[in-house]
CSV table of C-alpha atoms in Angstrom, one decimal:
chain,number,residue,atom,x,y,z
A,1,MET,CA,17.8,-21.3,-0.8
A,2,THR,CA,14.6,-20.3,-2.8
A,3,ILE,CA,11.7,-19.1,-1.5
A,4,GLU,CA,8.5,-20.3,-2.9
A,5,ALA,CA,6.1,-17.1,-5.1
A,6,VAL,CA,3.8,-15.7,-2.2
A,7,THR,CA,1.1,-13.4,-2.7
A,8,VAL,CA,1.7,-9.5,-1.3
A,9,TYR,CA,-0.7,-7.0,-0.8
A,10,LEU,CA,0.7,-3.5,-0.9
A,11,GLY,CA,-0.7,0.0,-0.6
A,12,LEU,CA,0.7,2.8,-2.4
A,13,GLY,CA,0.7,6.5,-2.1
A,14,SER,CA,1.5,9.9,-2.9
A,15,ASN,CA,1.0,13.3,-2.4
A,16,MET,CA,3.5,15.1,-4.4
A,17,GLY,CA,3.9,16.3,-7.8
A,18,ASP,CA,2.0,14.3,-10.2
A,19,ARG,CA,0.5,12.0,-8.1
A,20,GLN,CA,-1.1,9.7,-10.6
A,21,GLN,CA,2.1,9.8,-12.8
A,22,ASN,CA,3.9,8.8,-9.4
A,23,LEU,CA,1.7,5.9,-8.6
A,24,ASP,CA,2.2,4.7,-12.3
A,25,ARG,CA,5.9,4.4,-12.1
A,26,ALA,CA,6.0,3.1,-8.9
A,27,LEU,CA,3.8,0.1,-10.6
A,28,GLU,CA,6.2,0.2,-13.5
A,29,LEU,CA,9.3,-0.6,-11.4
A,30,LEU,CA,7.4,-2.8,-8.8
A,31,SER,CA,6.5,-4.8,-12.2
A,32,ARG,CA,10.2,-5.6,-13.1
A,33,ARG,CA,10.4,-7.5,-10.0
A,34,LEU,CA,6.8,-9.0,-8.8
A,35,ARG,CA,4.3,-10.3,-11.2
A,36,ILE,CA,1.3,-7.9,-10.4
A,37,GLU,CA,-1.9,-9.6,-10.5
A,38,LYS,CA,-4.2,-7.0,-9.3
A,39,PHE,CA,-4.6,-3.5,-8.1
A,40,SER,CA,-7.8,-1.0,-7.5
A,41,SER,CA,-9.0,2.0,-8.1
A,42,ILE,CA,-7.1,5.1,-6.7
A,43,TYR,CA,-8.7,6.8,-4.1
A,44,GLU,CA,-8.2,10.7,-2.9
A,45,THR,CA,-8.1,11.0,0.5
A,46,ASP,CA,-7.1,13.8,3.1
A,47,PRO,CA,-3.9,13.3,4.8
A,48,LEU,CA,-3.6,12.4,8.3
A,49,GLY,CA,-1.7,13.5,11.4
A,50,ASP,CA,0.1,16.7,9.6
A,51,THR,CA,-2.9,18.0,8.1
A,52,ASP,CA,-1.5,21.1,6.0
A,53,GLN,CA,0.3,19.3,3.4
A,54,SER,CA,-1.8,18.4,-0.4
A,55,THR,CA,-4.2,15.4,-0.6
A,56,PHE,CA,-3.0,12.2,-1.8
A,57,LEU,CA,-3.9,9.7,-4.5
A,58,ASN,CA,-3.7,6.3,-3.1
A,59,MET,CA,-4.0,2.7,-4.3
A,60,ALA,CA,-3.6,-1.2,-3.3
A,61,CYS,CA,-1.8,-4.0,-5.6
A,62,GLN,CA,-1.7,-7.7,-5.1
A,63,ALA,CA,1.1,-8.9,-6.4
A,64,TYR,CA,3.1,-12.5,-6.3
A,65,THR,CA,6.5,-12.8,-5.7
A,66,ARG,CA,9.8,-14.6,-4.5
A,67,LEU,CA,12.0,-12.1,-2.5
A,68,ALA,CA,12.3,-12.5,1.3
A,69,PRO,CA,10.0,-10.0,3.3
A,70,LYS,CA,13.4,-7.6,3.9
A,71,ASP,CA,13.9,-8.1,0.3
A,72,LEU,CA,10.9,-6.7,-0.8
A,73,PHE,CA,10.9,-4.3,1.9
A,74,ALA,CA,14.8,-2.8,0.5
A,75,LEU,CA,12.6,-3.0,-2.9
A,76,ALA,CA,10.2,-0.6,-2.2
A,77,LYS,CA,12.1,1.6,-0.1
A,78,GLY,CA,14.7,2.0,-3.4
A,79,ILE,CA,11.8,2.9,-5.7
A,80,GLU,CA,10.6,5.5,-3.2
A,81,SER,CA,14.2,7.0,-3.0
A,82,LYS,CA,14.8,6.3,-6.8
A,83,LEU,CA,10.7,8.4,-7.1
A,84,GLY,CA,12.1,11.0,-5.5
A,85,ARG,CA,11.2,10.7,-1.2
A,86,THR,CA,13.3,12.2,1.6
A,87,GLY,CA,12.3,13.1,4.5
A,88,LYS,CA,10.5,11.4,7.5
A,89,SER,CA,7.1,9.6,7.5
A,90,GLY,CA,4.5,12.0,7.5
A,91,ALA,CA,5.7,14.7,5.4
A,92,PRO,CA,4.6,15.7,2.0
A,93,ARG,CA,5.7,12.3,0.0
A,94,PRO,CA,6.0,11.8,-4.1
A,95,ILE,CA,5.3,8.4,-3.2
A,96,ASP,CA,4.8,5.6,-0.1
A,97,ILE,CA,5.2,1.8,-1.1
A,98,ASP,CA,3.8,0.2,2.0
A,99,ILE,CA,3.8,-4.0,2.4
A,100,LEU,CA,0.6,-4.2,3.8
A,101,LEU,CA,0.7,-8.4,4.0
A,102,TYR,CA,3.2,-10.8,3.1
A,103,ALA,CA,1.2,-13.9,2.6
A,104,GLN,CA,-0.2,-14.7,6.0
A,105,GLN,CA,2.9,-14.4,8.3
A,106,VAL,CA,3.8,-12.0,10.8
A,107,ILE,CA,6.6,-10.1,11.2
A,108,GLU,CA,8.1,-8.1,14.0
A,109,THR,CA,11.9,-7.0,13.6
A,110,PRO,CA,12.9,-3.3,14.4
A,111,GLU,CA,13.0,-2.2,10.5
A,112,LEU,CA,10.0,-4.0,9.3
A,113,VAL,CA,6.3,-5.0,10.5
A,114,ILE,CA,4.1,-7.2,8.3
A,115,PRO,CA,0.9,-7.0,8.4
A,116,HIS,CA,1.1,-3.1,8.4
A,117,PRO,CA,0.6,-2.3,11.5
A,118,LYS,CA,-1.9,1.2,10.9
A,119,MET,CA,-3.7,-0.8,8.0
A,120,ALA,CA,-7.0,-1.9,10.1
A,121,GLU,CA,-7.9,1.6,11.1
A,122,ARG,CA,-6.9,3.8,8.1
A,123,ALA,CA,-9.4,4.2,5.4
A,124,PHE,CA,-7.6,4.9,2.5
A,125,VAL,CA,-5.5,1.5,3.0
A,126,LEU,CA,-8.7,-0.6,3.5
A,127,VAL,CA,-11.2,1.0,1.1
A,128,PRO,CA,-9.0,0.1,-1.5
A,129,LEU,CA,-7.9,-2.8,-0.5
A,130,ALA,CA,-11.4,-4.4,-0.2
A,131,GLU,CA,-12.2,-3.6,-3.7
A,132,ILE,CA,-9.4,-6.4,-5.1
A,133,ALA,CA,-9.5,-8.9,-2.0
A,134,PRO,CA,-12.9,-8.2,0.1
A,135,GLY,CA,-12.4,-11.6,1.9
A,136,LEU,CA,-8.6,-11.4,2.8
A,137,VAL,CA,-8.1,-12.2,6.3
A,138,TYR,CA,-5.9,-9.8,8.2
A,139,PRO,CA,-4.0,-12.4,10.3
A,140,ALA,CA,-3.4,-10.1,13.5
A,141,ASN,CA,-7.1,-11.0,14.3
A,142,GLY,CA,-8.6,-13.1,11.9
A,143,LYS,CA,-11.3,-10.5,10.6
A,144,THR,CA,-11.8,-10.0,6.7
A,145,VAL,CA,-10.7,-6.8,4.7
A,146,LYS,CA,-14.5,-6.1,4.6
A,147,ALA,CA,-14.9,-6.5,8.0
A,148,LEU,CA,-12.2,-4.2,8.9
A,149,LEU,CA,-13.7,-1.4,6.9
A,150,GLN,CA,-16.9,-2.2,8.7
A,151,ASP,CA,-15.4,-1.5,12.2
A,152,ILE,CA,-14.7,2.4,10.8
A,153,THR,CA,-16.9,4.6,11.6
A,154,GLU,CA,-16.3,6.7,9.0
A,155,GLN,CA,-14.5,6.9,5.1
A,156,GLN,CA,-12.0,9.8,6.9
A,157,GLY,CA,-12.1,11.3,3.2
A,158,VAL,CA,-11.4,8.3,0.4
A,159,PHE,CA,-13.4,9.4,-2.7
A,160,LYS,CA,-13.1,7.4,-5.4
A,161,TRP,CA,-10.3,9.7,-8.1
A,162,GLU,CA,-12.6,10.6,-11.5
A,163,ASN,CA,-9.3,11.2,-12.8
A,164,SER,CA,-8.3,7.9,-13.3
């Protein structure tokens, strides 16, 4: 069965090692299987939850793929592993790759939830995503990314990174 190419949006983050190099390497590995169309500036962001860790560099990208959602998820997890990610969610990590949106599909399985369940409340996701796709509609509530960002009352420590 051939899957038609779909537009996907990914969020990338790093707070261990050479953070920019980790983002660059992740994009390079992703581009071997996806057609990267756009990527945002890089933003330095405060960690959420366990705040006793280094700040993150975060970005978003738009890509086209023929991979099914579960295969895209497997690709992202494989790249995270290759770049040294171990440990639980919320812990410091060299790379984190989240599938934010897969076309306009809503997917809920034990392993995978798309749209990313917390993206609508996280400035570190919405700021870079709004830079490349402000009119993109969030399928869970029909609001645009720009409107979701305006709904967040604070920018939660998200600043354009000057070294990018």
